[in-house]
Coordinates of C-alpha atoms in Angstrom, one line a residue:
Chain A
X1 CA 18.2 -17.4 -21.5
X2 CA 19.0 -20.1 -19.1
X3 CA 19.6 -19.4 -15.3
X4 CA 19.8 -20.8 -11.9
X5 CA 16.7 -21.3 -10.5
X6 CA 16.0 -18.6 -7.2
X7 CA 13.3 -21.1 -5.4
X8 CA 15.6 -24.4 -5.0
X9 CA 15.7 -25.2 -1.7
X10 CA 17.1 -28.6 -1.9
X11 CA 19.5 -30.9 -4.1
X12 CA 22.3 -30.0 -6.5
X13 CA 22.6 -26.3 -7.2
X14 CA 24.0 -25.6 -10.6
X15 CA 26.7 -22.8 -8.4
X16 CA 30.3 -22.6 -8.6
X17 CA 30.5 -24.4 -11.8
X18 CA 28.9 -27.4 -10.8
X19 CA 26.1 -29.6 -12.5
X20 CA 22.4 -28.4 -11.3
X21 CA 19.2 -27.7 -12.8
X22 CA 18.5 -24.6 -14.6
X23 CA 15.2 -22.7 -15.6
X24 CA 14.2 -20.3 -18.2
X25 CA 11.5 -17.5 -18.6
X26 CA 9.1 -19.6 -19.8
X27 CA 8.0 -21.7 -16.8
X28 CA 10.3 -24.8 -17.7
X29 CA 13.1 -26.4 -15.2
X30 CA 15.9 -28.4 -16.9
X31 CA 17.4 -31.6 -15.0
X32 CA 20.2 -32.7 -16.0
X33 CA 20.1 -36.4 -16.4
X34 CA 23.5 -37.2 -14.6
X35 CA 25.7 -40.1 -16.3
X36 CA 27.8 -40.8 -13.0
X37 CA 24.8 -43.3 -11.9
X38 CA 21.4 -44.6 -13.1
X39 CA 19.5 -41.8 -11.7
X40 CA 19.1 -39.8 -14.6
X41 CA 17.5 -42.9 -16.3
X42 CA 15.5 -44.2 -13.5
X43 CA 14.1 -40.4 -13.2
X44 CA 13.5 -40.2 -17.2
X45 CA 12.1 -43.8 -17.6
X46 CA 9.8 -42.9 -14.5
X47 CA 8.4 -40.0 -16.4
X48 CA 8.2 -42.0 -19.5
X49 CA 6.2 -44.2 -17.8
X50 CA 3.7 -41.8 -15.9
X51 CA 3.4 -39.9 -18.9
X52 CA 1.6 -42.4 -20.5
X53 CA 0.3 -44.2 -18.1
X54 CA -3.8 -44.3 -18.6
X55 CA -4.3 -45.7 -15.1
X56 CA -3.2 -42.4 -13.4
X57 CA -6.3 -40.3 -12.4
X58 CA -6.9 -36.7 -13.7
X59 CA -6.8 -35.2 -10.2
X60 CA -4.0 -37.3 -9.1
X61 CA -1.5 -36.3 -12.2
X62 CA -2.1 -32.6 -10.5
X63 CA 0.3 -33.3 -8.0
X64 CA 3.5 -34.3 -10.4
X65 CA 5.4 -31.4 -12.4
X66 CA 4.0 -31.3 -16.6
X67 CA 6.7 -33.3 -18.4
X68 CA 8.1 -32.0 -21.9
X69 CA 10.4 -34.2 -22.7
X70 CA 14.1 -34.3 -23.0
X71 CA 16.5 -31.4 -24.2
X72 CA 20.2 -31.3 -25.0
X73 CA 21.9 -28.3 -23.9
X74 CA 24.9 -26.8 -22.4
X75 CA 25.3 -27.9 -18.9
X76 CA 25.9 -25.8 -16.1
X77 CA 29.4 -27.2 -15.1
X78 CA 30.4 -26.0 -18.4
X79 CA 31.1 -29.7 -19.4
X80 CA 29.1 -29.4 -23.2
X81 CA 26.2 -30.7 -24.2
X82 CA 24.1 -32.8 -21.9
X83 CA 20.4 -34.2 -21.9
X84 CA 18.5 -32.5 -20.0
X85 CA 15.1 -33.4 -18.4
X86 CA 11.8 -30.7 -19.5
X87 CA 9.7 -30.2 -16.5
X88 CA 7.3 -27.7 -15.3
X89 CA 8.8 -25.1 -13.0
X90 CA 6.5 -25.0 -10.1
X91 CA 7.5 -22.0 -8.9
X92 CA 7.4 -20.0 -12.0
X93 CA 4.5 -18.6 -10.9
X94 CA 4.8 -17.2 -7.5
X95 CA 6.6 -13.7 -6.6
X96 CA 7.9 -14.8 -3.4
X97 CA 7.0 -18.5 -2.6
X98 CA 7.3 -20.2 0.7
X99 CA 8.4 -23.3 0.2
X100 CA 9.0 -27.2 1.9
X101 CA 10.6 -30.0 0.6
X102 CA 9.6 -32.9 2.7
X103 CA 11.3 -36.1 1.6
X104 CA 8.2 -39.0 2.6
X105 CA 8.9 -42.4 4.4
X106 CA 10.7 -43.9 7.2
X107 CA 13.5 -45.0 4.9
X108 CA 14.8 -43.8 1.5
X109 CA 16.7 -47.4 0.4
X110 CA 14.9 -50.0 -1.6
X111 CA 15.9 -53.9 -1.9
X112 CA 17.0 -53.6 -5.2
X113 CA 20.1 -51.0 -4.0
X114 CA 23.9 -51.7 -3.7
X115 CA 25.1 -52.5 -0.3
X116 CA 26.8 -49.0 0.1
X117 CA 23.6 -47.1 -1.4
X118 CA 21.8 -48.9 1.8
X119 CA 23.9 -48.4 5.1
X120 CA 24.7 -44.7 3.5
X121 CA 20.5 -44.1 3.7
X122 CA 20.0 -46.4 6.4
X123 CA 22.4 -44.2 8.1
X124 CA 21.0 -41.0 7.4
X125 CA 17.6 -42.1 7.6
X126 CA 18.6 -43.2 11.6
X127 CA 20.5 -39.9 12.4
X128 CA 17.3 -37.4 10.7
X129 CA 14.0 -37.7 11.4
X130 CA 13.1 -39.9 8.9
X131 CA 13.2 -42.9 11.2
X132 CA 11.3 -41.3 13.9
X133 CA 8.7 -39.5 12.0
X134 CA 8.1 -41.0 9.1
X135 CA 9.8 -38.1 6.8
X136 CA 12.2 -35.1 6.8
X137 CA 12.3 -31.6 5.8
X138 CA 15.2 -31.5 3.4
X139 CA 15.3 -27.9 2.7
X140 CA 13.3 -24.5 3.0
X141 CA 12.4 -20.9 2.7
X142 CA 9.6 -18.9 4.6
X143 CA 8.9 -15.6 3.2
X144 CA 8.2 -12.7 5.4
X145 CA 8.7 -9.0 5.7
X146 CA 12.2 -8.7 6.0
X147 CA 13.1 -11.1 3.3
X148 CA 13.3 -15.4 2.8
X149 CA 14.5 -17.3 5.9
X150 CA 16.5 -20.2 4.8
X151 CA 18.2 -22.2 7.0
X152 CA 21.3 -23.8 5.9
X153 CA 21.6 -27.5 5.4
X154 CA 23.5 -28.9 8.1
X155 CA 21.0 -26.7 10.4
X156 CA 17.7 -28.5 8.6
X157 CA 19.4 -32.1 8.4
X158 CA 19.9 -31.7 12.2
X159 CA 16.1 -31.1 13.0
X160 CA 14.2 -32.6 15.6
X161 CA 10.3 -33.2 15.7
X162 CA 10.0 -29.9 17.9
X163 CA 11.7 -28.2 15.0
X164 CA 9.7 -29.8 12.4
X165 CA 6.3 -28.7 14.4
X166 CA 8.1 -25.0 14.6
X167 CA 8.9 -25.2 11.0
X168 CA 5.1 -25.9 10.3
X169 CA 3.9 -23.0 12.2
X170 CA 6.4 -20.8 10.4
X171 CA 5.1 -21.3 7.1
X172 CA 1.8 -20.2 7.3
X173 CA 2.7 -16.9 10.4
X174 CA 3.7 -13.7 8.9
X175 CA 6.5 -13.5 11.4
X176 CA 9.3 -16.2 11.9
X177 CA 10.2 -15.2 15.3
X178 CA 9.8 -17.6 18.3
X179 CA 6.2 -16.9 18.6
X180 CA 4.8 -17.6 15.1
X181 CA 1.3 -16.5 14.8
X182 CA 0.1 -18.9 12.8
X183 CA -2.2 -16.4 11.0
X184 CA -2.8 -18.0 7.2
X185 CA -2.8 -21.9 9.0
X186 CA -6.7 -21.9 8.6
X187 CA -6.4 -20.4 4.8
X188 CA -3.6 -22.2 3.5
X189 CA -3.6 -26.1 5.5
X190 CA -7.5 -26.1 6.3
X191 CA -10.6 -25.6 4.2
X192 CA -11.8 -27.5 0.7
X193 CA -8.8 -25.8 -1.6
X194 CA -6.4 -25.9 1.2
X195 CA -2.5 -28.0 1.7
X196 CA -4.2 -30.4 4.3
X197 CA -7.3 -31.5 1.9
X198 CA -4.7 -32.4 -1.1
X199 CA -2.8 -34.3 1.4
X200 CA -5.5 -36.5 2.2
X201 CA -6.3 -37.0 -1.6
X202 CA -3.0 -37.9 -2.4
X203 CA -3.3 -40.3 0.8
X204 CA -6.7 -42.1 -0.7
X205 CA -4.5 -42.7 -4.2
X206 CA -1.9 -44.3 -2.0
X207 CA -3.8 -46.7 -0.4
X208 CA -4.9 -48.2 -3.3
X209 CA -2.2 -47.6 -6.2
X210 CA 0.1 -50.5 -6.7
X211 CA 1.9 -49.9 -9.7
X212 CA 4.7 -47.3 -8.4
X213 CA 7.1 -47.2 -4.7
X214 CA 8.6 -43.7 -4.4
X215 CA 11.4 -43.9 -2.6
X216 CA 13.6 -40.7 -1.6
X217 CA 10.4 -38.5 -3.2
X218 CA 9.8 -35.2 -1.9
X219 CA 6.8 -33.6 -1.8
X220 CA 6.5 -29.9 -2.3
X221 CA 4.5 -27.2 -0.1
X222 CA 4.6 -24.3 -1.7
X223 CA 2.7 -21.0 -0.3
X224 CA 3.1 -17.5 -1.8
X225 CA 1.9 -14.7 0.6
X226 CA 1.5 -12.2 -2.7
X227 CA -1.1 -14.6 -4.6
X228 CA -3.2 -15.1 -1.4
X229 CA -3.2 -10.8 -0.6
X230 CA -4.4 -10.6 -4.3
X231 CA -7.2 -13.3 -4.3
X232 CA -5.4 -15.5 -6.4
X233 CA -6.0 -19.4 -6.9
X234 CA -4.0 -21.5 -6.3
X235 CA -2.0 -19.6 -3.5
X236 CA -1.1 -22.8 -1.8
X237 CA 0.2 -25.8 -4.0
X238 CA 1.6 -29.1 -3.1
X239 CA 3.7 -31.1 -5.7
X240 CA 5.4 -34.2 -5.7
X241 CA 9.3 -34.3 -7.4
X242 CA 12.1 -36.3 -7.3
X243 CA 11.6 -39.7 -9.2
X244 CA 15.5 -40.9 -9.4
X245 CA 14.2 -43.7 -7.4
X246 CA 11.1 -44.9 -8.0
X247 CA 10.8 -48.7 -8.2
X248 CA 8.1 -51.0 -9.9
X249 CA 5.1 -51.4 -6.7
X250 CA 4.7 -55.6 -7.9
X251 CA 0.8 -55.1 -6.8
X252 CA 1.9 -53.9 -3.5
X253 CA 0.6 -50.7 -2.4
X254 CA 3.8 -48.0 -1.3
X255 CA 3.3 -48.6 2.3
X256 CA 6.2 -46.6 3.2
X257 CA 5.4 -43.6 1.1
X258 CA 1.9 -43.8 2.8
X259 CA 2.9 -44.6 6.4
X260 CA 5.0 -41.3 6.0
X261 CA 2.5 -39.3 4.6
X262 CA 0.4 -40.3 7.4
X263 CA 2.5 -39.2 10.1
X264 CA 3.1 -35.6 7.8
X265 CA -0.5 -35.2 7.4
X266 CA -0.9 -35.6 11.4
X267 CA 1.9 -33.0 12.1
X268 CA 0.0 -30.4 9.8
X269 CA -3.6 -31.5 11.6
X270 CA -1.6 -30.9 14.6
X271 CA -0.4 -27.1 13.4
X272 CA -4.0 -26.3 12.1
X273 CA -5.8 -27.5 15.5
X274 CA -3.6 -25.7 17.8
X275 CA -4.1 -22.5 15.6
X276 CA -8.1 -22.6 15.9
X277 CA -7.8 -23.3 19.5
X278 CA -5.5 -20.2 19.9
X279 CA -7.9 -18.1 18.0
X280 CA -10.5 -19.3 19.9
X281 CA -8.9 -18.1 23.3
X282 CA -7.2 -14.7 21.7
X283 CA -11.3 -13.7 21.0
X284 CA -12.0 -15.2 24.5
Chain B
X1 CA -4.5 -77.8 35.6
X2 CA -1.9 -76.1 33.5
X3 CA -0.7 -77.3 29.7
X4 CA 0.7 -76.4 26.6
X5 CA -1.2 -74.2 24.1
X6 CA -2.8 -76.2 21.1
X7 CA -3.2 -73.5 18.9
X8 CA 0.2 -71.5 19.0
X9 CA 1.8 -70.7 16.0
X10 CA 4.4 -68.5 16.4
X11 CA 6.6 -67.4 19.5
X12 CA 8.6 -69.4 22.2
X13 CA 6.4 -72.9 22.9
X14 CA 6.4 -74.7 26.1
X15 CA 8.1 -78.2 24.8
X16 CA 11.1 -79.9 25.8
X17 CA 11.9 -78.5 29.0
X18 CA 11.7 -75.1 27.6
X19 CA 10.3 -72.0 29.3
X20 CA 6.9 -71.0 27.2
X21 CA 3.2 -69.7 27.3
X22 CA 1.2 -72.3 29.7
X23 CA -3.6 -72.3 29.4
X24 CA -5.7 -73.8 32.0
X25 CA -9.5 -75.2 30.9
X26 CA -10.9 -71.4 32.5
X27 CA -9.8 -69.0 28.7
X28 CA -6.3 -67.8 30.8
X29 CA -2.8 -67.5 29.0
X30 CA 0.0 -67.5 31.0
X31 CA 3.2 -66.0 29.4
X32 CA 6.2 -65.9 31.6
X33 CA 8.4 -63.4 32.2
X34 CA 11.8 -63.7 31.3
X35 CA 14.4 -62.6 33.5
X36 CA 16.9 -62.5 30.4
X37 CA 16.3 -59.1 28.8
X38 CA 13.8 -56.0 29.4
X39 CA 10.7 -58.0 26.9
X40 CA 8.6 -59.0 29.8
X41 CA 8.8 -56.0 32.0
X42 CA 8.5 -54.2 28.8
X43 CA 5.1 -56.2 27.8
X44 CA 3.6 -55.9 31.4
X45 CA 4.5 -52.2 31.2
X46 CA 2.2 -52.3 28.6
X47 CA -0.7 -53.6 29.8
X48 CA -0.5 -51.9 32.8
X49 CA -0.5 -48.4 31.0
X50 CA -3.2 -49.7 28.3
X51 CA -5.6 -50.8 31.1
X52 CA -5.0 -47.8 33.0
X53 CA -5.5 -45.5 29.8
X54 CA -8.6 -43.6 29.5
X55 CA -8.0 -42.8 25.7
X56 CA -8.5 -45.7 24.6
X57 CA -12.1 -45.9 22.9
X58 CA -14.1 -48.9 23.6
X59 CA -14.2 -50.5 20.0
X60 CA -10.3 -50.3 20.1
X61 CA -10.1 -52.5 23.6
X62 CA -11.7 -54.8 22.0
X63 CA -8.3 -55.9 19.5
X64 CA -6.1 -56.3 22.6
X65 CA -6.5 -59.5 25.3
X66 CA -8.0 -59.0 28.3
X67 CA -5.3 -58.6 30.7
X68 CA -5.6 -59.9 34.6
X69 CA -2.6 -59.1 36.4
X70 CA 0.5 -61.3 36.7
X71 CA 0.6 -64.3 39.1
X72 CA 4.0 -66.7 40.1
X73 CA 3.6 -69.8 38.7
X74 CA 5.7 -73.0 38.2
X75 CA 7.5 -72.6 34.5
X76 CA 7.5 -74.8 31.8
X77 CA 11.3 -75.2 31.8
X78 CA 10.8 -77.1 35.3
X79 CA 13.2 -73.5 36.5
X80 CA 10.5 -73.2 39.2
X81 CA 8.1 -70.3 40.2
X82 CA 8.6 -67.6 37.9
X83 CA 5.9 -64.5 36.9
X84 CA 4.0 -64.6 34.6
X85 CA 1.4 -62.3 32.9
X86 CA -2.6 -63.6 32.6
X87 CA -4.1 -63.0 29.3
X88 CA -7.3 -63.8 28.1
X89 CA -7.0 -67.2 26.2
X90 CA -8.1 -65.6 22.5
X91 CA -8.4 -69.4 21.8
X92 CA -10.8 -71.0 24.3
X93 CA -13.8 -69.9 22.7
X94 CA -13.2 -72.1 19.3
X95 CA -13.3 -75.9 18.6
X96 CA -10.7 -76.2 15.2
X97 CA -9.5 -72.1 15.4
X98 CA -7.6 -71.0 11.6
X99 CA -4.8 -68.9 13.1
X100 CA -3.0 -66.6 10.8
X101 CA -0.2 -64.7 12.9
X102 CA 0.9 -61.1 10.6
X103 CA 3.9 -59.2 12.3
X104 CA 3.0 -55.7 10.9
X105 CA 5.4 -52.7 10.1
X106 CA 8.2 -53.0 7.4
X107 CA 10.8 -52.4 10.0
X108 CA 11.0 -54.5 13.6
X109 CA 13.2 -52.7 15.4
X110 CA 13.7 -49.1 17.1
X111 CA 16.0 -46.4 17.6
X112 CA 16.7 -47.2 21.6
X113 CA 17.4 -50.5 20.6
X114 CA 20.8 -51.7 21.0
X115 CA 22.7 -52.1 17.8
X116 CA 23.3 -56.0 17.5
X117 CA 19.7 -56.4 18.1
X118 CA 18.9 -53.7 15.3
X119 CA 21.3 -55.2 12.9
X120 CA 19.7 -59.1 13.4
X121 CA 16.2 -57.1 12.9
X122 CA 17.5 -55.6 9.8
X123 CA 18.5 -58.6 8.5
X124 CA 15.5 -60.2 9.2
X125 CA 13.4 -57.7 7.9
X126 CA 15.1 -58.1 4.4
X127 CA 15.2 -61.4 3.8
X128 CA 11.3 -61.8 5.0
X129 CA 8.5 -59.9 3.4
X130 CA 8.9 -57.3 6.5
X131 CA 10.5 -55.0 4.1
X132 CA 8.9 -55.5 0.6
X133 CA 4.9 -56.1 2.1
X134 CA 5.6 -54.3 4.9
X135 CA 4.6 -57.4 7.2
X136 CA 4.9 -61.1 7.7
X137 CA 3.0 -63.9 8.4
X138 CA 5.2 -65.0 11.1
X139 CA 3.0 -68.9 11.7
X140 CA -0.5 -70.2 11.0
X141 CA -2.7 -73.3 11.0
X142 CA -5.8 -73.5 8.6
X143 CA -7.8 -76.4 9.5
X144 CA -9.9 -78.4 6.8
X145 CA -11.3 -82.2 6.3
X146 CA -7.8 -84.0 6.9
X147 CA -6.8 -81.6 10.3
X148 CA -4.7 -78.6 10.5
X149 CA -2.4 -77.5 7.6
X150 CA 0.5 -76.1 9.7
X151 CA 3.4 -75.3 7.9
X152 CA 6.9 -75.4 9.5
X153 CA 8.9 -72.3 10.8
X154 CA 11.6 -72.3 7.9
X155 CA 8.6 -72.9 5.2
X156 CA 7.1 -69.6 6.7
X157 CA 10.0 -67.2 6.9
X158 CA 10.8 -67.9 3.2
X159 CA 7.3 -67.0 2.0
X160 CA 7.3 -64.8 -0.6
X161 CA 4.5 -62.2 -1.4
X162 CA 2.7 -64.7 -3.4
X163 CA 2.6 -67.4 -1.1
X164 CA 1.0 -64.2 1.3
X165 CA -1.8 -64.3 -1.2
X166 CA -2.3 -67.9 -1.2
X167 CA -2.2 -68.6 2.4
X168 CA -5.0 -65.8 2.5
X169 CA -7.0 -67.7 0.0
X170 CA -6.4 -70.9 1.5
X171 CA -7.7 -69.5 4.9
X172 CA -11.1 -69.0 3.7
X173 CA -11.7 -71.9 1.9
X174 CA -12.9 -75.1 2.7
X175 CA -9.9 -77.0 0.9
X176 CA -6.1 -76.1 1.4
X177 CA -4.6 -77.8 -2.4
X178 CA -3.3 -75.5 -4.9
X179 CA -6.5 -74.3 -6.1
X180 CA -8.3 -73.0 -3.3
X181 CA -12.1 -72.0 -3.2
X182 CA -11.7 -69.0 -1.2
X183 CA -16.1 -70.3 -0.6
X184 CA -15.7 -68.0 3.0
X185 CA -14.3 -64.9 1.3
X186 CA -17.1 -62.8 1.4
X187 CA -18.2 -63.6 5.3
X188 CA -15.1 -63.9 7.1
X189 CA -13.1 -61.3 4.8
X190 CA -16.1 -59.1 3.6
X191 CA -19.3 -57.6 5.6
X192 CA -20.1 -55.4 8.1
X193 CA -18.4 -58.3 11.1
X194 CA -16.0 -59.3 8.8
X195 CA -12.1 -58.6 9.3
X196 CA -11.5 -56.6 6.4
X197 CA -14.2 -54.1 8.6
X198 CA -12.0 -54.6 11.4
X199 CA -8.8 -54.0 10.2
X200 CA -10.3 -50.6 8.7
X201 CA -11.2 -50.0 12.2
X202 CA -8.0 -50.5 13.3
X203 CA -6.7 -48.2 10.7
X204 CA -8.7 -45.3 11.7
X205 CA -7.3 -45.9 15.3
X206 CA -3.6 -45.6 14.2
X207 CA -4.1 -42.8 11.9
X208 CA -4.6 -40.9 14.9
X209 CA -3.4 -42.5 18.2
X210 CA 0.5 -40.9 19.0
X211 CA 0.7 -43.3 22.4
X212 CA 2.5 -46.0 21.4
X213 CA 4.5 -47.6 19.0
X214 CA 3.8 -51.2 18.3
X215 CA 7.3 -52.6 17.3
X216 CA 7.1 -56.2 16.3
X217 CA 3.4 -56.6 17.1
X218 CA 1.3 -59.1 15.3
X219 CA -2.4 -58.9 14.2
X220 CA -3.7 -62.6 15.1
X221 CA -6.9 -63.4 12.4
X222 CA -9.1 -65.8 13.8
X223 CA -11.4 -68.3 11.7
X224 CA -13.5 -70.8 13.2
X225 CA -15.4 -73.0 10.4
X226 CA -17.3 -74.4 13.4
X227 CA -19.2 -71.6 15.0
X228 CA -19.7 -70.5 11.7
X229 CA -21.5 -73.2 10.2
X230 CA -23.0 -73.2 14.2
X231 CA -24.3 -69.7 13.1
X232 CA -21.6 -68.4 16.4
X233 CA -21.0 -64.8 16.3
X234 CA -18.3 -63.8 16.0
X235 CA -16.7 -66.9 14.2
X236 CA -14.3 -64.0 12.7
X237 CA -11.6 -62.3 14.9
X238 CA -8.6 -59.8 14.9
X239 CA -6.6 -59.2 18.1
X240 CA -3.3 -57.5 18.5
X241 CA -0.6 -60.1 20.2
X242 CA 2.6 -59.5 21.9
X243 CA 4.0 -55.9 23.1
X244 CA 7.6 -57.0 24.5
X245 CA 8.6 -54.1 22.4
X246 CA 6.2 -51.4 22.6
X247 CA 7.9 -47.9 22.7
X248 CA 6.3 -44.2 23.7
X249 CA 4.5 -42.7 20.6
X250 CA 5.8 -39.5 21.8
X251 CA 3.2 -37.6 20.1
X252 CA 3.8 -38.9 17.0
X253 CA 1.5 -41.5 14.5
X254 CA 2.9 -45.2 14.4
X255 CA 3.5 -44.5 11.2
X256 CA 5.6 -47.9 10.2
X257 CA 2.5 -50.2 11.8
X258 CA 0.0 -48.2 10.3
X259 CA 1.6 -48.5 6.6
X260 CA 2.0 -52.0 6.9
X261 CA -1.1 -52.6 8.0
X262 CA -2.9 -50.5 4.7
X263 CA -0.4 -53.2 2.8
X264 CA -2.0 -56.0 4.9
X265 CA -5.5 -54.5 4.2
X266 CA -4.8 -54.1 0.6
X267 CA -3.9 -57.7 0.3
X268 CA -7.3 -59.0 2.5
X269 CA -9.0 -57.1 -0.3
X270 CA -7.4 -58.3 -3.3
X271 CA -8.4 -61.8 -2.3
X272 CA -11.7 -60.8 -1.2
X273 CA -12.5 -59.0 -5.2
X274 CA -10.9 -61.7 -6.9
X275 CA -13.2 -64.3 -5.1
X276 CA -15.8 -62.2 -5.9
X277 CA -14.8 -62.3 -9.4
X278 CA -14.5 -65.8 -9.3
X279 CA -18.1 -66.6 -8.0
X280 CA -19.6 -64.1 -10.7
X281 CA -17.6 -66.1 -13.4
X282 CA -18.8 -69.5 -11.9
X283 CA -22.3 -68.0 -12.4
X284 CA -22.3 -66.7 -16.0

């Protein structure tokens, strides 16, 4: 049994009889490999690629969804039959995940673009944060007692760097008033299994890899409040998705991917040394 | 005395009745201030908040010229007095200086920018190496046996990323023809006073300084064959030129310099392996 997926927080939603991703109950996610552009094959040839790709290190191919390959089946707008790609659902295991889709780098176009692919990102890029800091939060949902907070999209897309920092707190408080308390930051961005220390690995692989540039990628925070309470590991996962436009690196490292990684991994240093220096004074 | 710079390579230059940087015999630069847009007031902004600043570390001070003020002095373009700023003269120190001159960041221009000079800086940045390498050499000179190899202006701007790696091979090595020794490598690129150390330095700075933002800044590497043969410490140098278009980091990482420069970095050590490479297979 195929369905809509309850975590997506971001992209095409396979509602109102349009084309989305679905999911079944067996941990998978189908994308459907569009044929109104060269996504779909940019995204597939990506994972082709990756797949087989003995230069990727174990601990680095962590971070990217499991890829199974490629599946007809009836697509969600009801228009037949339609490849579909087989990926890992990341959320499959998670009762109530919080999650952050962060799109990385200070733009989203690449050389080898149309004209009107360009000034459309180059436009959005200027009017979001992406310009500014580096990378945008392109959807959400922050789980807490009363239910998922998700903030619609024109409300995220118009986000400023105070919102981003607010957003940040949010995800690791178990309120999402005004005044979140920030009470899982040291659990869930600090320590040696924690969001902050896979950023940093993924940062050391992007200083150095050459062979991909991941243009308009997200990457994933994911944090489930359940799986922490119960002891569970991983409670707190980050994932890279989105390959529709990943280009060939020519031996140049991604400097764009990493400069906005940079500037994400700052603004979650930021979040966890502000909540240790309000601990410290509450105990004061 | 007052005369024309031997050693620029990029920049406005102080010929034909034009207005341009001025040295005296004592190590001071003169750059005038233009009255035409905001670049000099900009620039002495600069320096006079980067003196002033009390967060900048020590080791870090050491990249940027020693400023001294401003002073009114007779311009090059025969318009009369006119300010200028006093810089140290990064030059004075060396006999036959190798200049490379990198503009760093994949983008040039900023947000408050007005939109002709964004859309020129756009255009720039895509049909230079700005965008793909996230930098570009922007001038150089490399001296050897027969003088200084100085290629011209239009030569420069059309250098693609593997004319980047030769002119970084050809700077550390005693001969500038199409097979160059790279026989400096290891002591101007590599070791503990080499730049590679530097730039790695600089690096660490801009992962977490949220001050400034270094628009079309350039990293100025300094090789002097010379005091290095003279056993001169150091022969070897990296300085940060030109802040006409430095903008408030507003608390957020300079995220677009410091990518570029990891590209920058990544090339420095390409050339420095390979040469390493090369020397083990000229001793097998």
């Amino acid at each position: 049994m195929l369905k809509v997926p309850e975590h997506q927080v971001a992209g095409r939603q396979a509602i109102d009889g349009k084309l989305g991703p679905l999911i079944d109950n067996s941990g998978h996610f189908y994308k459907p490999l569009q044929d109104d552009d060269e996504r779909g094959t940019r995204e597939l040839t990506f994972y082709h690629s990756f797949s087989s790709n003995t230069r990727i290190p174990h601990h680095i191919r962590r971070f990217f969804p499991v890829f199974h390959g490629t599946q007809l089946l009836k697509a969600s707008d009801r228009s037949g039959l339609r490849p579909h790609l087989v990926l890992q659902d990341i959320t499959s295991d998670h009762l109530n995940p919080s999650i952050l889709d962060i799109k990385i780098g200070s733009r989203t176009w690449y050389l080898e673009a149309s004209n009107d692919y360009i000034q459309n990102c180059f436009h959005s890029d200027k009017t979001t944060t992406t310009v500014s800091l580096g990378f945008r939060i392109c959807g959400l949902q922050i789980y807490n007692e009363s239910g998922f907070w998700k903030p619609g999209r024109k409300l995220v897309r118009n986000f400023t760097a105070d919102d981003v920092r607010s957003v940040l707190r949010k995800f690791v408080s178990s309120n999402v008033g005004p005044e979140p308390d920030c009470c899982f930051a040291g659990s869930v961005y600090g320590g040696c299994d924690g969001i902050l220390e896979r950023l940093l690995e993924l940062k050391t692989w992007f200083e150095d890899q050459t062979m991909y540039h991941f243009r308009s990628c997200s990457v994933l925070l994911l944090f489930d409040k359940e799986s922490f309470l119960r002891g569970k590991t991983p409670f707190a996962e980050v994932k890279l998705i989105d390959f529709a436009h990943v280009v060939d690196g020519n031996g140049v490292i991604d400097h764009n991917f990493l400069g906005g990684l940079c500037s994400f991994i700052k603004f979650v240093s930021q979040v966890l040394a502000d909540s240790k220096g309000s601990t410290m004074e509450d105990k004061i």
